[in-house]
Amino acid sequence: MADPNVLNPHPPEFDRFLYASVGEDRNGYAVTVLSTLARLGLDPWNETAELVTLGRDAARARLGTLLARFRDVPALASDHGRIARDLSQLLPEGPTSGALQRAASTVADGRPGTSGAIWAVLAIIFVLFQMFMVGGSGSGE
């Protein structure tokens, strides 16, 4: 049977952490952990999986280091330690679900935890697109 998470391979246990606010940017917009990690050039889901595998204290320290590097949110300059502590409380306790274990294994071995099913779905969509948009061969009459 196909994996039910093939179209959304990201563990839902990460959502509370990734969508938490780290503060407001200079324009007054809320900035999330997800956007912070992405703006730092990191994959938010891989980084979160790594933080989970580190344990709460090491994750808090790593997160504090990352937040200190992020300059788009002025409040982080002076308060990154407290914000890292609060955000680390939102991390899941450990790899408990299948999706969370796959994400953690992705960090461990550097390969995605999903199968080639995503590529198969994309190939089917591409073929269907070609059939409907380009059309079949014929005389054109």
PDB file of C-alpha atoms in Angstrom:
ATOM      1  CA  MET A   1       0.000   0.000   0.000  1.00  0.00           C
ATOM      2  CA  ALA A   2       1.232   3.488  -0.822  1.00  0.00           C
ATOM      3  CA  ASP A   3       2.476   5.728   1.952  1.00  0.00           C
ATOM      4  CA  PRO A   4      -0.355   8.156   2.869  1.00  0.00           C
ATOM      5  CA  ASN A   5       2.204  10.944   3.414  1.00  0.00           C
ATOM      6  CA  VAL A   6       3.747  10.713  -0.063  1.00  0.00           C
ATOM      7  CA  LEU A   7       2.296  14.076  -1.132  1.00  0.00           C
ATOM      8  CA  ASN A   8       3.105  15.728   2.206  1.00  0.00           C
ATOM      9  CA  PRO A   9       6.218  13.984   3.491  1.00  0.00           C
ATOM     10  CA  HIS A  10       6.833  16.481   6.302  1.00  0.00           C
ATOM     11  CA  PRO A  11       6.060  15.260   9.806  1.00  0.00           C
ATOM     12  CA  PRO A  12       3.001  17.035  11.269  1.00  0.00           C
ATOM     13  CA  GLU A  13       4.741  16.917  14.668  1.00  0.00           C
ATOM     14  CA  PHE A  14       7.034  19.682  13.379  1.00  0.00           C
ATOM     15  CA  ASP A  15       4.212  22.105  12.549  1.00  0.00           C
ATOM     16  CA  ARG A  16       3.842  23.652  15.995  1.00  0.00           C
ATOM     17  CA  PHE A  17       7.564  24.428  16.077  1.00  0.00           C
ATOM     18  CA  LEU A  18       8.042  25.493  12.448  1.00  0.00           C
ATOM     19  CA  TYR A  19       5.032  27.816  12.353  1.00  0.00           C
ATOM     20  CA  ALA A  20       5.812  29.513  15.674  1.00  0.00           C
ATOM     21  CA  SER A  21       6.749  33.178  15.502  1.00  0.00           C
ATOM     22  CA  VAL A  22      10.284  34.322  16.279  1.00  0.00           C
ATOM     23  CA  GLY A  23       9.195  37.971  16.256  1.00  0.00           C
ATOM     24  CA  GLU A  24       8.421  40.791  13.857  1.00  0.00           C
ATOM     25  CA  ASP A  25      10.706  41.956  11.093  1.00  0.00           C
ATOM     26  CA  ARG A  26      11.463  45.609  10.422  1.00  0.00           C
ATOM     27  CA  ASN A  27       8.272  45.901   8.346  1.00  0.00           C
ATOM     28  CA  GLY A  28       6.057  44.607  11.156  1.00  0.00           C
ATOM     29  CA  TYR A  29       5.461  41.152   9.670  1.00  0.00           C
ATOM     30  CA  ALA A  30       5.548  38.033  11.838  1.00  0.00           C
ATOM     31  CA  VAL A  31       8.498  35.796  10.997  1.00  0.00           C
ATOM     32  CA  THR A  32       8.206  32.067  11.687  1.00  0.00           C
ATOM     33  CA  VAL A  33      10.863  29.510  12.538  1.00  0.00           C
ATOM     34  CA  LEU A  34      10.288  28.003   9.082  1.00  0.00           C
ATOM     35  CA  SER A  35      11.028  31.270   7.285  1.00  0.00           C
ATOM     36  CA  THR A  36      13.964  32.004   9.583  1.00  0.00           C
ATOM     37  CA  LEU A  37      15.625  28.673   8.820  1.00  0.00           C
ATOM     38  CA  ALA A  38      14.910  29.028   5.107  1.00  0.00           C
ATOM     39  CA  ARG A  39      16.361  32.557   5.032  1.00  0.00           C
ATOM     40  CA  LEU A  40      19.482  31.178   6.725  1.00  0.00           C
ATOM     41  CA  GLY A  41      19.846  28.770   3.804  1.00  0.00           C
ATOM     42  CA  LEU A  42      18.803  25.678   5.770  1.00  0.00           C
ATOM     43  CA  ASP A  43      16.118  23.113   4.994  1.00  0.00           C
ATOM     44  CA  PRO A  44      13.590  23.772   7.791  1.00  0.00           C
ATOM     45  CA  TRP A  45      12.399  20.156   8.070  1.00  0.00           C
ATOM     46  CA  ASN A  46      15.879  18.638   8.050  1.00  0.00           C
ATOM     47  CA  GLU A  47      17.088  21.170  10.592  1.00  0.00           C
ATOM     48  CA  THR A  48      14.083  20.476  12.817  1.00  0.00           C
ATOM     49  CA  ALA A  49      14.680  16.718  12.580  1.00  0.00           C
ATOM     50  CA  GLU A  50      18.286  17.316  13.592  1.00  0.00           C
ATOM     51  CA  LEU A  51      17.207  19.480  16.527  1.00  0.00           C
ATOM     52  CA  VAL A  52      14.869  16.708  17.697  1.00  0.00           C
ATOM     53  CA  THR A  53      17.664  14.144  17.581  1.00  0.00           C
ATOM     54  CA  LEU A  54      19.966  16.421  19.618  1.00  0.00           C
ATOM     55  CA  GLY A  55      17.754  16.501  22.693  1.00  0.00           C
ATOM     56  CA  ARG A  56      16.185  19.507  24.372  1.00  0.00           C
ATOM     57  CA  ASP A  57      19.292  21.239  25.827  1.00  0.00           C
ATOM     58  CA  ALA A  58      21.536  20.806  22.785  1.00  0.00           C
ATOM     59  CA  ALA A  59      18.638  21.821  20.520  1.00  0.00           C
ATOM     60  CA  ARG A  60      18.117  24.991  22.558  1.00  0.00           C
ATOM     61  CA  ALA A  61      21.824  25.853  22.235  1.00  0.00           C
ATOM     62  CA  ARG A  62      21.879  25.179  18.468  1.00  0.00           C
ATOM     63  CA  LEU A  63      18.675  27.134  17.961  1.00  0.00           C
ATOM     64  CA  GLY A  64      20.108  30.052  19.946  1.00  0.00           C
ATOM     65  CA  THR A  65      23.163  30.074  17.686  1.00  0.00           C
ATOM     66  CA  LEU A  66      20.987  30.057  14.567  1.00  0.00           C
ATOM     67  CA  LEU A  67      18.705  32.828  15.848  1.00  0.00           C
ATOM     68  CA  ALA A  68      21.727  34.972  16.756  1.00  0.00           C
ATOM     69  CA  ARG A  69      22.793  34.813  13.073  1.00  0.00           C
ATOM     70  CA  PHE A  70      19.393  35.990  11.854  1.00  0.00           C
ATOM     71  CA  ARG A  71      19.353  39.789  11.449  1.00  0.00           C
ATOM     72  CA  ASP A  72      15.870  40.354   9.963  1.00  0.00           C
ATOM     73  CA  VAL A  73      14.129  40.383  13.371  1.00  0.00           C
ATOM     74  CA  PRO A  74      15.520  43.179  15.572  1.00  0.00           C
ATOM     75  CA  ALA A  75      14.301  41.604  18.843  1.00  0.00           C
ATOM     76  CA  LEU A  76      16.521  38.573  18.252  1.00  0.00           C
ATOM     77  CA  ALA A  77      19.664  40.652  18.657  1.00  0.00           C
ATOM     78  CA  SER A  78      19.140  40.954  22.405  1.00  0.00           C
ATOM     79  CA  ASP A  79      16.662  38.185  23.193  1.00  0.00           C
ATOM     80  CA  HIS A  80      17.670  35.180  21.062  1.00  0.00           C
ATOM     81  CA  GLY A  81      18.446  33.047  24.126  1.00  0.00           C
ATOM     82  CA  ARG A  82      14.973  33.368  25.658  1.00  0.00           C
ATOM     83  CA  ILE A  83      13.281  32.917  22.298  1.00  0.00           C
ATOM     84  CA  ALA A  84      15.375  29.788  21.607  1.00  0.00           C
ATOM     85  CA  ARG A  85      14.399  28.403  25.029  1.00  0.00           C
ATOM     86  CA  ASP A  86      10.699  29.035  24.389  1.00  0.00           C
ATOM     87  CA  LEU A  87      10.828  27.620  20.859  1.00  0.00           C
ATOM     88  CA  SER A  88      12.737  24.505  21.930  1.00  0.00           C
ATOM     89  CA  GLN A  89       9.774  23.629  24.160  1.00  0.00           C
ATOM     90  CA  LEU A  90       7.686  23.273  20.985  1.00  0.00           C
ATOM     91  CA  LEU A  91       9.924  20.551  19.533  1.00  0.00           C
ATOM     92  CA  PRO A  92       8.590  16.987  19.669  1.00  0.00           C
ATOM     93  CA  GLU A  93      10.198  14.879  22.406  1.00  0.00           C
ATOM     94  CA  GLY A  94      11.794  12.369  20.059  1.00  0.00           C
ATOM     95  CA  PRO A  95      11.305  10.325  16.925  1.00  0.00           C
ATOM     96  CA  THR A  96       8.046   8.557  17.749  1.00  0.00           C
ATOM     97  CA  SER A  97       5.973   8.523  14.575  1.00  0.00           C
ATOM     98  CA  GLY A  98       6.921   6.937  11.267  1.00  0.00           C
ATOM     99  CA  ALA A  99       7.130  10.311   9.539  1.00  0.00           C
ATOM    100  CA  LEU A 100       9.278  11.711  12.313  1.00  0.00           C
ATOM    101  CA  GLN A 101      11.578   8.678  12.153  1.00  0.00           C
ATOM    102  CA  ARG A 102      11.899   9.080   8.374  1.00  0.00           C
ATOM    103  CA  ALA A 103      12.809  12.746   8.829  1.00  0.00           C
ATOM    104  CA  ALA A 104      15.392  11.848  11.454  1.00  0.00           C
ATOM    105  CA  SER A 105      16.844   9.140   9.198  1.00  0.00           C
ATOM    106  CA  THR A 106      17.098  11.698   6.386  1.00  0.00           C
ATOM    107  CA  VAL A 107      19.394  13.748   8.604  1.00  0.00           C
ATOM    108  CA  ALA A 108      21.352  10.658   9.616  1.00  0.00           C
ATOM    109  CA  ASP A 109      22.041   9.254   6.159  1.00  0.00           C
ATOM    110  CA  GLY A 110      21.487  12.289   3.929  1.00  0.00           C
ATOM    111  CA  ARG A 111      18.838  10.589   1.778  1.00  0.00           C
ATOM    112  CA  PRO A 112      15.159  11.431   1.662  1.00  0.00           C
ATOM    113  CA  GLY A 113      12.954   9.031   3.576  1.00  0.00           C
ATOM    114  CA  THR A 114      10.377   8.874   0.796  1.00  0.00           C
ATOM    115  CA  SER A 115      10.324   6.454  -2.096  1.00  0.00           C
ATOM    116  CA  GLY A 116      10.233   7.247  -5.776  1.00  0.00           C
ATOM    117  CA  ALA A 117       6.448   7.600  -5.590  1.00  0.00           C
ATOM    118  CA  ILE A 118       6.670  11.384  -5.789  1.00  0.00           C
ATOM    119  CA  TRP A 119       8.607  11.126  -9.043  1.00  0.00           C
ATOM    120  CA  ALA A 120       6.068   8.638 -10.389  1.00  0.00           C
ATOM    121  CA  VAL A 121       3.192  11.018  -9.633  1.00  0.00           C
ATOM    122  CA  LEU A 122       5.059  13.916 -11.240  1.00  0.00           C
ATOM    123  CA  ALA A 123       5.784  11.813 -14.340  1.00  0.00           C
ATOM    124  CA  ILE A 124       2.101  10.894 -14.673  1.00  0.00           C
ATOM    125  CA  ILE A 125       1.087  14.547 -14.330  1.00  0.00           C
ATOM    126  CA  PHE A 126       3.637  15.521 -16.978  1.00  0.00           C
ATOM    127  CA  VAL A 127       2.369  12.878 -19.421  1.00  0.00           C
ATOM    128  CA  LEU A 128      -1.249  13.920 -18.868  1.00  0.00           C
ATOM    129  CA  PHE A 129      -0.308  17.556 -19.369  1.00  0.00           C
ATOM    130  CA  GLN A 130       1.416  16.695 -22.631  1.00  0.00           C
ATOM    131  CA  MET A 131      -1.595  14.694 -23.829  1.00  0.00           C
ATOM    132  CA  PHE A 132      -4.139  17.402 -23.121  1.00  0.00           C
ATOM    133  CA  MET A 133      -2.161  20.525 -23.943  1.00  0.00           C
ATOM    134  CA  VAL A 134      -0.061  19.412 -26.877  1.00  0.00           C
ATOM    135  CA  GLY A 135      -2.565  16.910 -28.205  1.00  0.00           C
ATOM    136  CA  GLY A 136      -2.100  13.703 -30.058  1.00  0.00           C
ATOM    137  CA  SER A 137      -0.852  13.256 -33.552  1.00  0.00           C
ATOM    138  CA  GLY A 138      -3.340  13.591 -36.343  1.00  0.00           C
ATOM    139  CA  SER A 139      -4.108  15.426 -39.518  1.00  0.00           C
ATOM    140  CA  GLY A 140      -5.347  18.517 -37.670  1.00  0.00           C
ATOM    141  CA  GLU A 141      -8.624  18.590 -39.617  1.00  0.00           C
TER     142      GLU A 141
END
